Short mmCIF file of C-alpha atoms and ligand atoms in Angstrom, two decimals:
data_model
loop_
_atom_site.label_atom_id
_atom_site.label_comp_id
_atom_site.label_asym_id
_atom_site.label_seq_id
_atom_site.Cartn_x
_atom_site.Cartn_y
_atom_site.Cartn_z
CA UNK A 1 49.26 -77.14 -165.56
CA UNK A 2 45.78 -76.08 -167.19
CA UNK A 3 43.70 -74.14 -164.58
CA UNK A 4 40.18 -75.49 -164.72
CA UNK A 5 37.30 -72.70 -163.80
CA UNK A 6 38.56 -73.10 -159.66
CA UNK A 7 41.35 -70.71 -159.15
CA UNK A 8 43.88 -72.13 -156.80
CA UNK A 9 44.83 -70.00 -154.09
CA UNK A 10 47.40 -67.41 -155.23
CA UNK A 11 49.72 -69.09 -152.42
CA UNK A 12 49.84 -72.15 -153.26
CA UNK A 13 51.94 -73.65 -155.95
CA UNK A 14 51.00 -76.81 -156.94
CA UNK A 15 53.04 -78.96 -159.45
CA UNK A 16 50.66 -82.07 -159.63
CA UNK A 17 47.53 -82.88 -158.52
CA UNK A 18 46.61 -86.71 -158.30
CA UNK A 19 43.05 -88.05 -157.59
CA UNK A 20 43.11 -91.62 -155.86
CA UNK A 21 39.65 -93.06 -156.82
CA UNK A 22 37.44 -96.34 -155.57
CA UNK A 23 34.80 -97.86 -156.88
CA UNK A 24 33.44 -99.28 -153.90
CA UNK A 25 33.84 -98.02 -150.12
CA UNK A 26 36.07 -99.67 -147.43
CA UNK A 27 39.03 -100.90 -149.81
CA UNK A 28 41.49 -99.33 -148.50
CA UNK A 29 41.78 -95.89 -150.13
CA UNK A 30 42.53 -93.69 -147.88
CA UNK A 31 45.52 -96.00 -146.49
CA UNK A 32 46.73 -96.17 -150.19
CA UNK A 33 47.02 -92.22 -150.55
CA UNK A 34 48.59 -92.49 -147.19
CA UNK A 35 50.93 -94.96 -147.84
CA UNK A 36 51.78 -92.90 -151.43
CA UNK A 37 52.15 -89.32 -149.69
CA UNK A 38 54.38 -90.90 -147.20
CA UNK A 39 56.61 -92.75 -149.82
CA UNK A 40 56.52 -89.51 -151.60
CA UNK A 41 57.41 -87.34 -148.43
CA UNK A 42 60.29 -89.61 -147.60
CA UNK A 43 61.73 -89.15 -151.02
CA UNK A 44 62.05 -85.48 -150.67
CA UNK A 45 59.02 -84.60 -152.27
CA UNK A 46 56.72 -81.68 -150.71
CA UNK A 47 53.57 -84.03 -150.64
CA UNK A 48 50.17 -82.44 -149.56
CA UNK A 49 46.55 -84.59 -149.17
CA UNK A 50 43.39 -82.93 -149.84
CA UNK A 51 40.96 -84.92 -147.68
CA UNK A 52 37.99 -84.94 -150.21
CA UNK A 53 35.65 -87.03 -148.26
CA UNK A 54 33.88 -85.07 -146.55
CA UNK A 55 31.39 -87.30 -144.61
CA UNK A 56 34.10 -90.26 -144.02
CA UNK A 57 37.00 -87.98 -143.42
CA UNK A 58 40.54 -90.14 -142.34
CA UNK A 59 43.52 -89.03 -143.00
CA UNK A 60 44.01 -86.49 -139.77
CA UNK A 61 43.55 -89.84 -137.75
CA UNK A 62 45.46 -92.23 -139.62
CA UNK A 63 48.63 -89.26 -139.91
CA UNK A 64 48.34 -88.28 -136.18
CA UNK A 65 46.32 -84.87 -136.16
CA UNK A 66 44.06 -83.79 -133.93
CA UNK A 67 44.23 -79.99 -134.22
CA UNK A 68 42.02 -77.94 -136.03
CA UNK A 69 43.02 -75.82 -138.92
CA UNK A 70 44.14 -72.04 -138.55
CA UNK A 71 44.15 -69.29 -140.73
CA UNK A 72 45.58 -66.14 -141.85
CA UNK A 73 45.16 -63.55 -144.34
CA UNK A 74 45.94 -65.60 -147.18
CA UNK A 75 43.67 -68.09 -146.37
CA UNK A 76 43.18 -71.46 -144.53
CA UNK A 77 46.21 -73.60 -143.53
CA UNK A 78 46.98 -77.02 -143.72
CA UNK A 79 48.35 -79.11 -140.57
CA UNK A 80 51.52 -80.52 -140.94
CA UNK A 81 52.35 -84.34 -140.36
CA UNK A 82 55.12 -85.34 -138.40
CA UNK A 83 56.61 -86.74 -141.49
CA UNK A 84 56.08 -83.13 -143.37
CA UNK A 85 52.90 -84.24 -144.94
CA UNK A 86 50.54 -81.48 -145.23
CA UNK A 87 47.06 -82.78 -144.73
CA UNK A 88 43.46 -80.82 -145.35
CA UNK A 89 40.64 -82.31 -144.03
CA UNK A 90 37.20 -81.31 -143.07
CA UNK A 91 37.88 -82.84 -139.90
CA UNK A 92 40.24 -79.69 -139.46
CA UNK A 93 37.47 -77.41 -139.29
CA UNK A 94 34.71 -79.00 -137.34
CA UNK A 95 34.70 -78.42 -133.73
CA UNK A 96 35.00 -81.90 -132.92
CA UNK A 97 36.60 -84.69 -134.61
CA UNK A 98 33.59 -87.00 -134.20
CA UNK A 99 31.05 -84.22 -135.37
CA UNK A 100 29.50 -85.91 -138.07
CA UNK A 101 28.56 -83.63 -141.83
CA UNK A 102 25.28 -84.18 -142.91
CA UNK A 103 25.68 -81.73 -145.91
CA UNK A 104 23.71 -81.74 -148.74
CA UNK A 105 25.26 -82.34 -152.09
CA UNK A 106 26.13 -78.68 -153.11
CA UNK A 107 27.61 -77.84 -149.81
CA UNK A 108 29.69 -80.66 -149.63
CA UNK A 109 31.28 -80.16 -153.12
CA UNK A 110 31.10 -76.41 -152.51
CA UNK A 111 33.37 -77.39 -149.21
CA UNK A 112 35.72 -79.52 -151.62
CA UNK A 113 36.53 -76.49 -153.78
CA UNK A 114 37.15 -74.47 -150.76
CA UNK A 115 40.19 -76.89 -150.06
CA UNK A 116 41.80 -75.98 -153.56
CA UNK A 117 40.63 -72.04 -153.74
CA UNK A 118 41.24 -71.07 -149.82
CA UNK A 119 43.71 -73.43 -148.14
CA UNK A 120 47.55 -71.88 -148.07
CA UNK A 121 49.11 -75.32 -149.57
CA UNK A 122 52.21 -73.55 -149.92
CA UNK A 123 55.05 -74.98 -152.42
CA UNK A 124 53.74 -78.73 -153.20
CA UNK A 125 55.50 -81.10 -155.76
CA UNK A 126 52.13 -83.49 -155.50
CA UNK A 127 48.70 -82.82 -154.10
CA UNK A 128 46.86 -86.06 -153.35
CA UNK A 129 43.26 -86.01 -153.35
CA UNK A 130 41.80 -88.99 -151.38
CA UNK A 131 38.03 -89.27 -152.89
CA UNK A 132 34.72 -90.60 -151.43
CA UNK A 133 34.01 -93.92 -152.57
CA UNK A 134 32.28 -94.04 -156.03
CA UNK A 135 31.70 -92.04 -158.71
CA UNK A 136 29.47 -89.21 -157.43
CA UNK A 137 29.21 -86.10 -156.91
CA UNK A 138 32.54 -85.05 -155.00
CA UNK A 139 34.76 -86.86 -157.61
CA UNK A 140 32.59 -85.30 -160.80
CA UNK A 141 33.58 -82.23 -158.43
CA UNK A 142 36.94 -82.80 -158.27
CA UNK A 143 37.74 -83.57 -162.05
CA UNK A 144 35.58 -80.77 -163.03
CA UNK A 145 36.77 -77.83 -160.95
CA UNK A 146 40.83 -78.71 -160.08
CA UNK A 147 43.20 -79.49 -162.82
CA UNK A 148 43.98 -83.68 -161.94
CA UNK A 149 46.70 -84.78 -163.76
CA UNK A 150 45.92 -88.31 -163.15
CA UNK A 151 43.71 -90.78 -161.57
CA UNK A 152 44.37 -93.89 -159.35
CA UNK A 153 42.40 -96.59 -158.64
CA UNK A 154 42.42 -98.48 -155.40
CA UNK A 155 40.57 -101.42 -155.52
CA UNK A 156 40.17 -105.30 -153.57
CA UNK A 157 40.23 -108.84 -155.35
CA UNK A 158 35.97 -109.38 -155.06
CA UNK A 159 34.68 -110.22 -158.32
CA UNK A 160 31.76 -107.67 -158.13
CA UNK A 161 34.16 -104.87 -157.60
CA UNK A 162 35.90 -105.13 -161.28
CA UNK A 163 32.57 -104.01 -162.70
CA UNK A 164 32.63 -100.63 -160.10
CA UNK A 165 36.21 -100.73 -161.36
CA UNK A 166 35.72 -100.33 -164.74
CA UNK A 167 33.11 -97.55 -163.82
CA UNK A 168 35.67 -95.41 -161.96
CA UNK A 169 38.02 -95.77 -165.20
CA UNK A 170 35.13 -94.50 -167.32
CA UNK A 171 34.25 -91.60 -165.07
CA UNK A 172 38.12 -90.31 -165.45
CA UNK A 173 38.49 -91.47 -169.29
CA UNK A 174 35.31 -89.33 -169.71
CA UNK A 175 36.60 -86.49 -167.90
CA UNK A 176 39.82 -86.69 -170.04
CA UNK A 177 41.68 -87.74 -167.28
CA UNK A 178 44.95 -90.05 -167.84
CA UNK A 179 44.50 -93.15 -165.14
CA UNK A 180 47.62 -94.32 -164.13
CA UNK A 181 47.02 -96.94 -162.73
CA UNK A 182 45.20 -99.28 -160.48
CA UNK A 183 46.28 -100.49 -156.89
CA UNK A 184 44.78 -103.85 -155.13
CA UNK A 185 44.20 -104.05 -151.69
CA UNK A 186 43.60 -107.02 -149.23
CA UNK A 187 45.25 -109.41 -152.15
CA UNK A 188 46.27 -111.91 -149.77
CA UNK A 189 47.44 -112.66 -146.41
CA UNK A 190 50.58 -114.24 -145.32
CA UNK A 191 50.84 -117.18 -143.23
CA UNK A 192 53.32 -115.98 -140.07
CA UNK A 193 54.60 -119.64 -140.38
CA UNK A 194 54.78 -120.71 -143.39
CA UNK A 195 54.98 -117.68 -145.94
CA UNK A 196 52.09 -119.23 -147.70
CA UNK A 197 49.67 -116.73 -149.65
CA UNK A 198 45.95 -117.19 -148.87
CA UNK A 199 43.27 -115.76 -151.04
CA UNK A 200 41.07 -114.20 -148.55
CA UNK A 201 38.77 -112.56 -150.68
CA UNK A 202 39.18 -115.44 -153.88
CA UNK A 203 41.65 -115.69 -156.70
CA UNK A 204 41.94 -112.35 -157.50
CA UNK A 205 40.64 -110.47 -161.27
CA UNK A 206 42.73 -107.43 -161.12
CA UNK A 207 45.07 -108.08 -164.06
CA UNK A 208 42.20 -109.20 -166.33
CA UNK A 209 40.20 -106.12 -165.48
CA UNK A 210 43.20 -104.03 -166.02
CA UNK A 211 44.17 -105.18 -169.45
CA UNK A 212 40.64 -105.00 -170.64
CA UNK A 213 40.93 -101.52 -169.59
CA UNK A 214 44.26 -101.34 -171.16
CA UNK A 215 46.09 -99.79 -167.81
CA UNK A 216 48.36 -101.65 -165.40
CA UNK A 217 48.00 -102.96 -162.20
CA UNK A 218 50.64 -100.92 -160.34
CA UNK A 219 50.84 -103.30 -156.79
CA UNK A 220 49.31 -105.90 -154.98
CA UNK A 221 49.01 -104.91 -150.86
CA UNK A 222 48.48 -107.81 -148.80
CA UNK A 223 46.43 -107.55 -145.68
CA UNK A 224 48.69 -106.80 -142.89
CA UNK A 225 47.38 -106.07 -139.04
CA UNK A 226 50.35 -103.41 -138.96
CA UNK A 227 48.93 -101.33 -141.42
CA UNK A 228 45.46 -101.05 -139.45
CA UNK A 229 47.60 -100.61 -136.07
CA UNK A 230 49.64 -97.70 -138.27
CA UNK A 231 46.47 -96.14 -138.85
CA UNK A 232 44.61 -96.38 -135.83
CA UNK A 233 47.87 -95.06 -133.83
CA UNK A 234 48.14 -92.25 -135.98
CA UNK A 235 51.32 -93.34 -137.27
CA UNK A 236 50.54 -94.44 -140.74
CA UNK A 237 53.89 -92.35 -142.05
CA UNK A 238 56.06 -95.32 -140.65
CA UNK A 239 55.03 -98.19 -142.36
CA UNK A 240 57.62 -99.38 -144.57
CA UNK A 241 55.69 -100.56 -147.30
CA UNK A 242 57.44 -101.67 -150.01
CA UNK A 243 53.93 -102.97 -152.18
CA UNK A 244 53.78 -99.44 -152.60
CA UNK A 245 56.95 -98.68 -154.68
CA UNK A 246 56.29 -99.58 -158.65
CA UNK A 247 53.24 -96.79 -157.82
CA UNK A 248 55.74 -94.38 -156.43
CA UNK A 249 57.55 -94.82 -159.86
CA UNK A 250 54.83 -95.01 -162.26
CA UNK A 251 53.76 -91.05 -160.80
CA UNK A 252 57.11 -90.06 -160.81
CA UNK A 253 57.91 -91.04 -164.49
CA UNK A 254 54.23 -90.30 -165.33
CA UNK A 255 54.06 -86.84 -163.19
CA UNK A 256 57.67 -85.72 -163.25
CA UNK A 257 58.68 -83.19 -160.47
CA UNK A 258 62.27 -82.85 -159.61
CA UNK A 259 62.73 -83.78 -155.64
CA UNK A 260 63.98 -81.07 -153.27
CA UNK A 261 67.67 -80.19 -153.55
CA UNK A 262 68.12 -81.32 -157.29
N1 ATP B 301 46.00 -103.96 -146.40
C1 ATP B 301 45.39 -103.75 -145.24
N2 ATP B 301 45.58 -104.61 -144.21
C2 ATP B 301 44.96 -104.42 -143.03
N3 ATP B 301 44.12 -103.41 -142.76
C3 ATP B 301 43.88 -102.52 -143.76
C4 ATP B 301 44.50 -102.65 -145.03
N4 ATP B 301 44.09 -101.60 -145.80
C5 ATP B 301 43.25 -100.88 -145.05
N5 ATP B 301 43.12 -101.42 -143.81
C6 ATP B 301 42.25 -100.94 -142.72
O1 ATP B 301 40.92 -101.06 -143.18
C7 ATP B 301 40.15 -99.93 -142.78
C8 ATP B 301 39.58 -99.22 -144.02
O2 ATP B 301 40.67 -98.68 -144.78
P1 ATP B 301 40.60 -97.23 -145.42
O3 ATP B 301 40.03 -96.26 -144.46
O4 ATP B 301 41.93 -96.95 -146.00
O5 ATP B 301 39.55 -97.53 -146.59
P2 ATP B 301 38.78 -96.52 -147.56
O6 ATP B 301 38.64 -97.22 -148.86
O7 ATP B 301 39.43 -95.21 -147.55
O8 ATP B 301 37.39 -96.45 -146.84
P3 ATP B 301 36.21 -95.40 -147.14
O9 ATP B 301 35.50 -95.95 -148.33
O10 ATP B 301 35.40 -95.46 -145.89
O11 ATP B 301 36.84 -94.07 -147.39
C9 ATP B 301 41.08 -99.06 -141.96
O12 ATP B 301 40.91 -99.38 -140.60
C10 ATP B 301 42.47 -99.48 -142.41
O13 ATP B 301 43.45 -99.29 -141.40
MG1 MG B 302 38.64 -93.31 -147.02
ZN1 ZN B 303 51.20 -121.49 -142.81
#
């Protein structure tokens, strides 16, 4: 792994770092790096998340934890899920979960690099970095300071959001960055009754955008009431999701790292 001008903190070992990107806010990134971390965990992977949105923050709630971050002599340390996820978040640090940052630019990226060059992450086979929405400053941050191996995109069926799409791919191809992938969200939903697939958001233009881009779509996640509940109960580590799986795959035979115990 190439170090980029951040230096990672001398106690951390970190095999693979993994950015998971949206063009657009609200579809369902932050659940998707959840949903990957915990796939991850569960296959004896040592998984971290680096929280890097700093003025949405949401993977402490959505994994469970409400206790701010300690430290030590070798730096800051991460909390640990119940499913062995280590999570860092700005909403670690601030006194109060509901505090809200209203950082400038610099500080906020500033606070991003301080989650790669201070925070203890210990022995991790894959770091996940769930990114603000877009293609500012934080993710220019990101691909310019900590060594991402790869990029995924998270993104919903609307028609507008293939164009954002196609921005986000651009931003990592410029960067030199391989994308793996990308991930839809809120595809369809499920009739309880009758199994039959309804196009919530329209018919959807993932695979076209993808093969314009010449990457693959790597799963289709339905919208599913248990995966809000999940979050919102802090237990987003037990959803079985199995739309997940071809993107657990495609970063293990993209981003090799041999599992605990082999
Ligand atoms: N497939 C889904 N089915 C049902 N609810 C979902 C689904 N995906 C996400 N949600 C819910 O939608 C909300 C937004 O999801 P999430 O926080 O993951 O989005 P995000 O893209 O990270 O948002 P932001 O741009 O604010 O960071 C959350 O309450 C989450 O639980
Ligand atoms: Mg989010
Ligand atoms: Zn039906």
């Amino acid at each position: 792994m190439t170090e980029k001008n951040e230096e990672r903190n001398p106690y951390s070992s970190i095999r693979k770092v993994i950015g998971v990107v949206s063009g657009k806010g609200g579809v369902g990134k932050s659940s998707v790096t959840s949903f990957l971390a915990s796939a991850l965990t569960k296959k004896g992977y040592r998984v971290g998340i680096l929280d890097a949105d700093i003025t949405g923050p949401s993977i402490p709630k959505m994994f469970g934890i409400h206790t701010q971050a300690t430290s030590n002599e070798q730096g800051l340390l991460p909390q640990v899920a119940l499913d062995g996820t280590k999570v860092m978040s700005i909403n670690l640090l601030t006194e109060n979960e509901e505090t809200p940052v209203i950082w400038r630019g610099p500080v906020v990226a500033r606070a991003v690099k301080q989650f790669w060059t201070d925070v203890v992450w210990g022995e991790l086979d894959y770091l996940l970095v769930d990114m603000p929405p877009g293609t500012g400053d934080v993710p220019l941050t990101v691909f310019q300071s900590l060594p991402v191996d790869g990029v995924l995109i998270v993104t919903s069926p609307q028609e507008l959001v293939q164009l954002i799409v196609k921005k986000a791919y651009h931003m990592a191809e410029t960067m030199q960055i391989p994308v793996l992938g990308i991930i839809e969200n809120y595809s369809y939903l499920e009739c309880p009754d009758c199994g039959k697939r309804i196009s919530v958001f329209g018919e959807s233009r993932v695979e076209d955008t993808a093969a314009q881009l010449g990457i693959s779509v790597l799963g289709r996640l339905p919208l599913n009431q248990n995966y809000a509940a999940a979050a919102d109960a802090g237990r987003i580590y037990e959803v079985e999701n199995e739309y997940i799986a071809t993107a657990v795959e495609t970063v293990e035979r993209a981003l090799p790292c041999a599992p605990r115990g082999e």
